[in-house]
Short mmCIF file of C-alpha atoms and ligand atoms in Angstrom, two decimals:
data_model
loop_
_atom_site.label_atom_id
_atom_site.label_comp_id
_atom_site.label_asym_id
_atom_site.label_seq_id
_atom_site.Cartn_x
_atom_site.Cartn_y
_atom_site.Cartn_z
CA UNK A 4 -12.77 -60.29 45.24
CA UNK A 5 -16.31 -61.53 43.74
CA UNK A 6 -16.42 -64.07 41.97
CA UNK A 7 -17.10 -64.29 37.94
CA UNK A 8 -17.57 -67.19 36.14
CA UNK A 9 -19.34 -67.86 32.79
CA UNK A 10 -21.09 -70.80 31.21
CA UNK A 11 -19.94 -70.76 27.38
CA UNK A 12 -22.12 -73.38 24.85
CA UNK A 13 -21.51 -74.09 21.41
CA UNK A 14 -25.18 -73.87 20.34
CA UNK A 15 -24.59 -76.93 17.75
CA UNK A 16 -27.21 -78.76 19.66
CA UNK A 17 -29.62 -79.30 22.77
CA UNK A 18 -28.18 -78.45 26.29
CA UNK A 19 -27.81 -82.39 27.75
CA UNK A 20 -26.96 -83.21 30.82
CA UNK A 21 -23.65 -82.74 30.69
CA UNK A 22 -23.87 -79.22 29.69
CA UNK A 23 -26.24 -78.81 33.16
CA UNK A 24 -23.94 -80.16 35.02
CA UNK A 25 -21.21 -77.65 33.31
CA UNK A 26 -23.73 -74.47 34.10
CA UNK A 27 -24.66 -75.48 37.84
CA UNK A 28 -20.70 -75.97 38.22
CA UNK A 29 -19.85 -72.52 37.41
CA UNK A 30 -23.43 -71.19 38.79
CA UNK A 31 -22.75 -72.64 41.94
CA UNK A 32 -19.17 -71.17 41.70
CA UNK A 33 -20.61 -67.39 41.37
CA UNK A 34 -23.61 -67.72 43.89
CA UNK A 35 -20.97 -69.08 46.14
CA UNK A 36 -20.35 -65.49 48.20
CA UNK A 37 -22.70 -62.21 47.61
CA UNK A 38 -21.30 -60.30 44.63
CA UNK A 39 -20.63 -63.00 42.55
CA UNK A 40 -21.56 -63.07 38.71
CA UNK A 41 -22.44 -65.88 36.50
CA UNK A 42 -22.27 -65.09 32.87
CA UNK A 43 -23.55 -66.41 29.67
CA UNK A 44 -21.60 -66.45 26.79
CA UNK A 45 -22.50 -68.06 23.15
CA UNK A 46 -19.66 -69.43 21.48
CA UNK A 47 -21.10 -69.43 17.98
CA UNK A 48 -17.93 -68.69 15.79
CA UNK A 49 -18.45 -71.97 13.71
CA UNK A 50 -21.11 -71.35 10.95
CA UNK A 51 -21.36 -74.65 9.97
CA UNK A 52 -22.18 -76.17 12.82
CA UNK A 53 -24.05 -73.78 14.88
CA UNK A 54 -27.84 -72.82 14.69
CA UNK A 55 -29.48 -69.51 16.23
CA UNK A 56 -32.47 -72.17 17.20
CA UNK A 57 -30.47 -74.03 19.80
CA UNK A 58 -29.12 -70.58 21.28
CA UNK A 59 -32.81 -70.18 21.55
CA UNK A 60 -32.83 -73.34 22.97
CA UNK A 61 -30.03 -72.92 25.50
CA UNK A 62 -31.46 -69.29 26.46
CA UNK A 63 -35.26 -71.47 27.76
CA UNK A 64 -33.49 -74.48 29.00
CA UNK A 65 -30.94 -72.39 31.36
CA UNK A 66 -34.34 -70.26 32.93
CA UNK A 67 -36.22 -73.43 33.29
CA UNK A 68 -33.50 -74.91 35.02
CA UNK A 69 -33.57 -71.54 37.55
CA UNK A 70 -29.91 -71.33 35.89
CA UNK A 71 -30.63 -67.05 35.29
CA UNK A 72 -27.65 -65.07 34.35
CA UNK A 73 -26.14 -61.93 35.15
CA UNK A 74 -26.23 -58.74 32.71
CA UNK A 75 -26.78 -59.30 28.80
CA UNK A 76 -25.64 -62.77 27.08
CA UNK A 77 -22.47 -62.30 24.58
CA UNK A 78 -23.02 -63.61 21.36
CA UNK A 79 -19.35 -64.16 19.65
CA UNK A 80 -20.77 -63.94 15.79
CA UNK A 81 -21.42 -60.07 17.45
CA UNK A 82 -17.41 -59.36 17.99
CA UNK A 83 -15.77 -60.93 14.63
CA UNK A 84 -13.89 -57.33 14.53
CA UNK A 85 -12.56 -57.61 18.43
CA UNK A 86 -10.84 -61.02 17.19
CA UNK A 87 -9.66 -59.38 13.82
CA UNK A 88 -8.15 -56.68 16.16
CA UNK A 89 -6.23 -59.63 18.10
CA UNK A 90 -5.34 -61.41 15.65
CA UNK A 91 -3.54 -57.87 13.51
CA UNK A 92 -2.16 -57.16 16.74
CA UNK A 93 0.10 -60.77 16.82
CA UNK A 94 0.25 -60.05 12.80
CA UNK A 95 2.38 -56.95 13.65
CA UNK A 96 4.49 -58.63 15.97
CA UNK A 97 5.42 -61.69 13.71
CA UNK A 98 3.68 -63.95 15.48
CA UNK A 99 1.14 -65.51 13.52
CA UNK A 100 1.37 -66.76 9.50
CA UNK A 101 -0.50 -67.55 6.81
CA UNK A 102 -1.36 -71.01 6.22
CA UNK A 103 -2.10 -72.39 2.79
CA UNK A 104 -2.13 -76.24 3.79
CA UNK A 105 -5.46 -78.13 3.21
CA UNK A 106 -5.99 -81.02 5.57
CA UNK A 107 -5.55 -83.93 3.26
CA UNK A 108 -1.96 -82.36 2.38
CA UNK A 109 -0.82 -81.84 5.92
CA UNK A 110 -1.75 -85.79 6.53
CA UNK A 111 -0.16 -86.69 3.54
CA UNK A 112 3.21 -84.82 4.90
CA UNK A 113 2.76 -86.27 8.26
CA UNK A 114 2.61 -89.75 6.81
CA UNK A 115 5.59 -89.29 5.42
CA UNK A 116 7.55 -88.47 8.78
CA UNK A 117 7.70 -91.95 11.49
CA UNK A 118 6.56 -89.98 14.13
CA UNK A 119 3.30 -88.49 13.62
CA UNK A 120 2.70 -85.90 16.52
CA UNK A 121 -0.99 -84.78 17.75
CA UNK A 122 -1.42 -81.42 19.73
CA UNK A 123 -3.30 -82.60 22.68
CA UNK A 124 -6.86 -81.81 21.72
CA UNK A 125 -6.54 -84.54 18.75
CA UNK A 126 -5.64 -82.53 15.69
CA UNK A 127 -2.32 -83.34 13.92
CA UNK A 128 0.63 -81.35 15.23
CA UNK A 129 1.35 -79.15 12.49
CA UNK A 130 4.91 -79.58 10.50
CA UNK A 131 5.18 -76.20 10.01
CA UNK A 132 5.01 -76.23 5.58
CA UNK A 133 3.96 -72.63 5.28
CA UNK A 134 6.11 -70.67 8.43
CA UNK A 135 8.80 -70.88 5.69
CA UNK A 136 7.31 -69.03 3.24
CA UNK A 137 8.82 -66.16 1.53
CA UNK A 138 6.84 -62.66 2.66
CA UNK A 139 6.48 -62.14 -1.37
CA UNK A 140 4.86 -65.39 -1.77
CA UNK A 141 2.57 -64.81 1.05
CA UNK A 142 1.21 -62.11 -0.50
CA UNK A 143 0.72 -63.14 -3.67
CA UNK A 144 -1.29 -66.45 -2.53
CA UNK A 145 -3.50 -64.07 -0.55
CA UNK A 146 -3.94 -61.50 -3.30
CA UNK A 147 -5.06 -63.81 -5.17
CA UNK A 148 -7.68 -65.31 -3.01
CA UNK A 149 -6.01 -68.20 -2.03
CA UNK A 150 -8.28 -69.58 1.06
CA UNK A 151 -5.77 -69.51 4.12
CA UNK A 152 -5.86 -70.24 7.72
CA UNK A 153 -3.97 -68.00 10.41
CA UNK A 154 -1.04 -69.83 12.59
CA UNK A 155 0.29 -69.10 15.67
CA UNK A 156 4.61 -69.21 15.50
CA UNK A 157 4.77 -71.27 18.49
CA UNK A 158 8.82 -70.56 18.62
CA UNK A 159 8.15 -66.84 18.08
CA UNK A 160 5.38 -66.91 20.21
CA UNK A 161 7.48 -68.76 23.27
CA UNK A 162 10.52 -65.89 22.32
CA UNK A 163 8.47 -63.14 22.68
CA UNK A 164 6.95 -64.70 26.48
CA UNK A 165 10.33 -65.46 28.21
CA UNK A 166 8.71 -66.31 31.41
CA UNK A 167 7.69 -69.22 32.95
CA UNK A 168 4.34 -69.78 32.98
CA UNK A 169 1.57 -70.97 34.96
CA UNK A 170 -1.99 -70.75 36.32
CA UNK A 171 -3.91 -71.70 39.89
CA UNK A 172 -6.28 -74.98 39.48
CA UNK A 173 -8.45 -75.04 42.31
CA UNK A 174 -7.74 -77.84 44.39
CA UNK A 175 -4.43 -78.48 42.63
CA UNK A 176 -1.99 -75.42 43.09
CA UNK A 177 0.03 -73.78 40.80
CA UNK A 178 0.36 -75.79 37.11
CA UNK A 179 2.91 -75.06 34.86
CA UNK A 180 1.95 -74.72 31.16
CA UNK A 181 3.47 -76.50 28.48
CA UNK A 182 1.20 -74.66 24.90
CA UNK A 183 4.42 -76.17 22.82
CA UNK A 184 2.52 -79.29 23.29
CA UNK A 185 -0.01 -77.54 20.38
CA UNK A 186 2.27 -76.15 17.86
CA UNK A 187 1.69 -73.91 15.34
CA UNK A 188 -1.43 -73.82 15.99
CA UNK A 189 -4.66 -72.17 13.98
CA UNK A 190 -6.27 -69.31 15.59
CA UNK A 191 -7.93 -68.50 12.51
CA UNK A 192 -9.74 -70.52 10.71
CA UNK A 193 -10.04 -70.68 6.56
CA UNK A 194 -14.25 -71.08 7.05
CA UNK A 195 -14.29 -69.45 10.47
CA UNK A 196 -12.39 -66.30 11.36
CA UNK A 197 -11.35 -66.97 14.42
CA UNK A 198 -10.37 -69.85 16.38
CA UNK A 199 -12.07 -71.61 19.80
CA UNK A 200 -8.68 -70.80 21.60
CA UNK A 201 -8.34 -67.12 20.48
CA UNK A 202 -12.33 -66.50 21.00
CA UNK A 203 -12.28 -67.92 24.39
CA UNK A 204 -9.07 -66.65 26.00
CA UNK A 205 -10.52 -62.74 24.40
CA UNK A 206 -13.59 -62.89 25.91
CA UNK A 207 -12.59 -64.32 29.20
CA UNK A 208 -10.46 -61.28 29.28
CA UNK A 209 -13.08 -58.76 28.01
CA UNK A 210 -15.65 -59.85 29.75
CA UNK A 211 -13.51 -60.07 33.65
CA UNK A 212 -14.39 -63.44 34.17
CA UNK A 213 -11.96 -63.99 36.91
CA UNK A 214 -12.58 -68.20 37.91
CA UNK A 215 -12.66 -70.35 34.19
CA UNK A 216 -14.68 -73.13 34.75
CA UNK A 217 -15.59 -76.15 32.49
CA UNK A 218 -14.49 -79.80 31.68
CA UNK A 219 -11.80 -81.72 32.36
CA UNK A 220 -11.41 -82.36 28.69
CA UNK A 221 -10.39 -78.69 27.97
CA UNK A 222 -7.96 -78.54 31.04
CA UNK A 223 -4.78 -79.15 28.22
CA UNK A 224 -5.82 -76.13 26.32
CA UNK A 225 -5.55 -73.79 29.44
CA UNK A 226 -1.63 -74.08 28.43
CA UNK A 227 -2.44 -72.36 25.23
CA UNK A 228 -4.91 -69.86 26.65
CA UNK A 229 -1.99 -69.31 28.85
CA UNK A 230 0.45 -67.77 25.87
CA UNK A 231 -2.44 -65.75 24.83
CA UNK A 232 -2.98 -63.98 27.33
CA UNK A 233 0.48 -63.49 28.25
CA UNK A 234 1.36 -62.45 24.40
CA UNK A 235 -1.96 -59.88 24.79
CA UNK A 236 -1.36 -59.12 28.35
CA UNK A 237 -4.48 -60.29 29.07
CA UNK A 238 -5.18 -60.88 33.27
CA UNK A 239 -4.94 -64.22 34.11
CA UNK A 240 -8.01 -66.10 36.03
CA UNK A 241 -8.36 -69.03 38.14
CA UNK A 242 -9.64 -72.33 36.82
CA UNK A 243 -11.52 -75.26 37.88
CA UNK A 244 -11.98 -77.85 35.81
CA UNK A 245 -14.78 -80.59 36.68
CA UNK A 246 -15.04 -84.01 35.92
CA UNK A 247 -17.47 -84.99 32.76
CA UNK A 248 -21.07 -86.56 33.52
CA UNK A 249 -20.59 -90.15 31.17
CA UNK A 250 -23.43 -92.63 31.14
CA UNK A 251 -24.41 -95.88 32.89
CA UNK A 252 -21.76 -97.49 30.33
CA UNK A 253 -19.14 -94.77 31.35
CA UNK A 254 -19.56 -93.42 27.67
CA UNK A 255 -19.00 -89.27 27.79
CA UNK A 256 -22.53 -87.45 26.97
CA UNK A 257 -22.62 -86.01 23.80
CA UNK A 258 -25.23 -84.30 21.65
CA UNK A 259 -26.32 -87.28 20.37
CA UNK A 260 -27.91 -88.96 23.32
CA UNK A 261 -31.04 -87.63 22.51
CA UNK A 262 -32.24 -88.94 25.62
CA UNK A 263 -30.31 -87.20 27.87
CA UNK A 264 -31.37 -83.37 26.21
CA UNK A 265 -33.09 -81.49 29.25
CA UNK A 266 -35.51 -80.95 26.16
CA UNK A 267 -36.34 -84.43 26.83
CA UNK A 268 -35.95 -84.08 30.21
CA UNK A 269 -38.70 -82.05 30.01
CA UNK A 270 -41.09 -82.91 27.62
CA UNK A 271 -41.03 -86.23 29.71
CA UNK A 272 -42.27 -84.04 33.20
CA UNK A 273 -39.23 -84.15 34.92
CA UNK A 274 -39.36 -81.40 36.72
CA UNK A 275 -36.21 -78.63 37.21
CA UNK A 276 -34.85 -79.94 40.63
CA UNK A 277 -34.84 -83.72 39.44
CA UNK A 278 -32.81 -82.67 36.03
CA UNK A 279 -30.60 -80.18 38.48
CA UNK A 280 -30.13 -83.83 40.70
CA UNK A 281 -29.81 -85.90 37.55
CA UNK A 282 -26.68 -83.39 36.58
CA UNK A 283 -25.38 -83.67 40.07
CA UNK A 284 -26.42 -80.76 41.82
CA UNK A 285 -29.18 -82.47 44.19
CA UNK A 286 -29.51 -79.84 46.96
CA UNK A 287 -29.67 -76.34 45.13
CA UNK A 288 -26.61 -74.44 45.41
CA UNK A 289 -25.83 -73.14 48.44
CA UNK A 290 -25.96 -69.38 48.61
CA UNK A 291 -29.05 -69.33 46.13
CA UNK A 292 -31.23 -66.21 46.83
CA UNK A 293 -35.39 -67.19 46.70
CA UNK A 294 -35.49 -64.63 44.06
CA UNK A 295 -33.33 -66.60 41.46
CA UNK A 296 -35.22 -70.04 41.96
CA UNK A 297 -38.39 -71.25 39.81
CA UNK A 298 -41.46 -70.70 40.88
CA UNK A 299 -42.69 -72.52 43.79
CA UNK A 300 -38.75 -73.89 45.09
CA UNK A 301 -36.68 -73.58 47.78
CA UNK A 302 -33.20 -73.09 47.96
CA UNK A 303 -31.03 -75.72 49.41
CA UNK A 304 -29.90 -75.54 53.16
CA UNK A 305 -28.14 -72.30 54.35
CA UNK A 306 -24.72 -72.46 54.47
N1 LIG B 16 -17.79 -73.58 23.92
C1 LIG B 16 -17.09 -74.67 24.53
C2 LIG B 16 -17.96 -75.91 24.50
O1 LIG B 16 -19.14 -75.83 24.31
C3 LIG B 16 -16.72 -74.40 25.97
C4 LIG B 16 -15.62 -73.43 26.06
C5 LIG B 16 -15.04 -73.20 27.44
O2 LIG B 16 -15.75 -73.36 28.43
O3 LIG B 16 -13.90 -72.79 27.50
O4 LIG B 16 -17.41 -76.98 24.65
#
């Protein structure tokens, strides 16, 4: 089977290293054996916080890298329906809730409680105020245009997927998921109308990516992706997760580190193959045909 992997920014910012490092990972991954694919995907749900100038952005910094991708890029502001679709399908099946809860009022409740559970990426595990609600009060709160999130019952959820479940991490095995760990957690957002988790998992599926690559960092959430796509019956890739490029002081790249942008990068005349080094990737991958390298490169030795 070819491979299929995608790179998927948040364009909230310039590509950095770290994000280079991300894109020759899964690059590398496709290129890997002929027939492969390598994907681009935009994961620009948030409006706040993402700008079409840095998909721009992303779209030159990938080519100048020699980082070209397969087919046409998917922009996720471009499928808001395919998540509402999702989303009404779990709504039918009792699986997901409206949540009225601001932020402030959920910490306030969790104060109150000794133990104050966190999901694993961070956010406060969710005591579950609204799951009670009556149906009549629901809609009520929502006719009147109460702002509301969207919840996944993590009991129902678990009911409705009786079997064990797991995925393949290269280099690992089999891991069994845990996405209890998360609770009731939002796959719809009140400013954004669909969540990371639900986005990603759908367009993994849609889009056949068969080999999930990306950081470390977002290796717990693969237990959530998990339940989705066994409550969508969804099929189920492989994953690698890589370790996360930090800095001389160990300190993770972010955004910030203006330094580190390949915008920088290149403004400053490094050229592609000493960013592609800098990001770990000294030798170009292996497998690379002539055609897909910048002018005037080689690829790296044959395998
Ligand atoms: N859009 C996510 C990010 O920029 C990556 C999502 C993923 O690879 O699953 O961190």
């Amino acid at each position: 089977m070819s491979i299929v992997t995608r790179f998927a920014p948040s364009p909230t910012g310039y590509l950095h290293l770290g994000h280079a490092h991300a894109a020759l990972f899964a690059w590398t991954r496709a290129r890997s054996a002929p027939g492969g694919r390598f994907l681009l995907r935009i994961e620009d749900i948030d409006p706040g916080r993402c700008l079409p100038e840095f998909t721009d952005a992303i779209l030159e910094d990938l080519a100048w890298l020699g980082l070209h991708w397969d087919g046409t890029v998917r922009v996720q502001s471009a499928h808001l329906p395919d998540y509402r679709a999702t989303l009404d399908v779990l709504a039918r099946r009792g699986l997901v809730y409206p949540c009225f809860c601001t932020r402030t009022a959920i910490l306030r409740e969790m104060a109150q409680s000794a133990a104050a559970p966190h999901a694993p990426d961070g956010s406060p595990l969710y005591p579950g105020t609204c799951r009670a609600l009556a149906s009549s009060e629901r809609a009520r709160r929502i006719a009147a245009g109460e702002p509301h999130a969207l919840r996944l019952d993590m009991a129902a959820a678990l009911a409705a997927v009786p079997e064990e479940l797991a995925f393949e991490e290269a280099g690992e095995g089999r891991i069994v998921c845990h996405p209890q760990a998360f609770g009731d957690v939002v796959l719809a957002r009140k400013d954004a109308p669909a969540s990371y988790h639900l986005c990603v998992t759908h367009d993994d599926a849609a889009q056949g990516v068969n080999l999930v690559t990306r950081g470390v960092d977002l290796k717990p959430a693969t237990h959530l992706h998990r339940l989705l796509q066994a409550l969508m019956g969804w099929p189920v890739p492989a994953y690698a997760h890589h370790a996360l490029l930090t800095d001389a002081a160990g300190r993770r790249l972010a955004k910030r580190d203006r330094a580190a942008t390949i915008r920088e990068m290149r403004a400053a005349g490094r050229s592609p193959a000493e960013v592609r080094a800098l990001a770990g990737f000294p030798a170009f991958p292996i497998g690379a045909s002539p055609a897909t390298l910048p002018a005037g490169e080689t690829g790296g030795p044959p395998p």
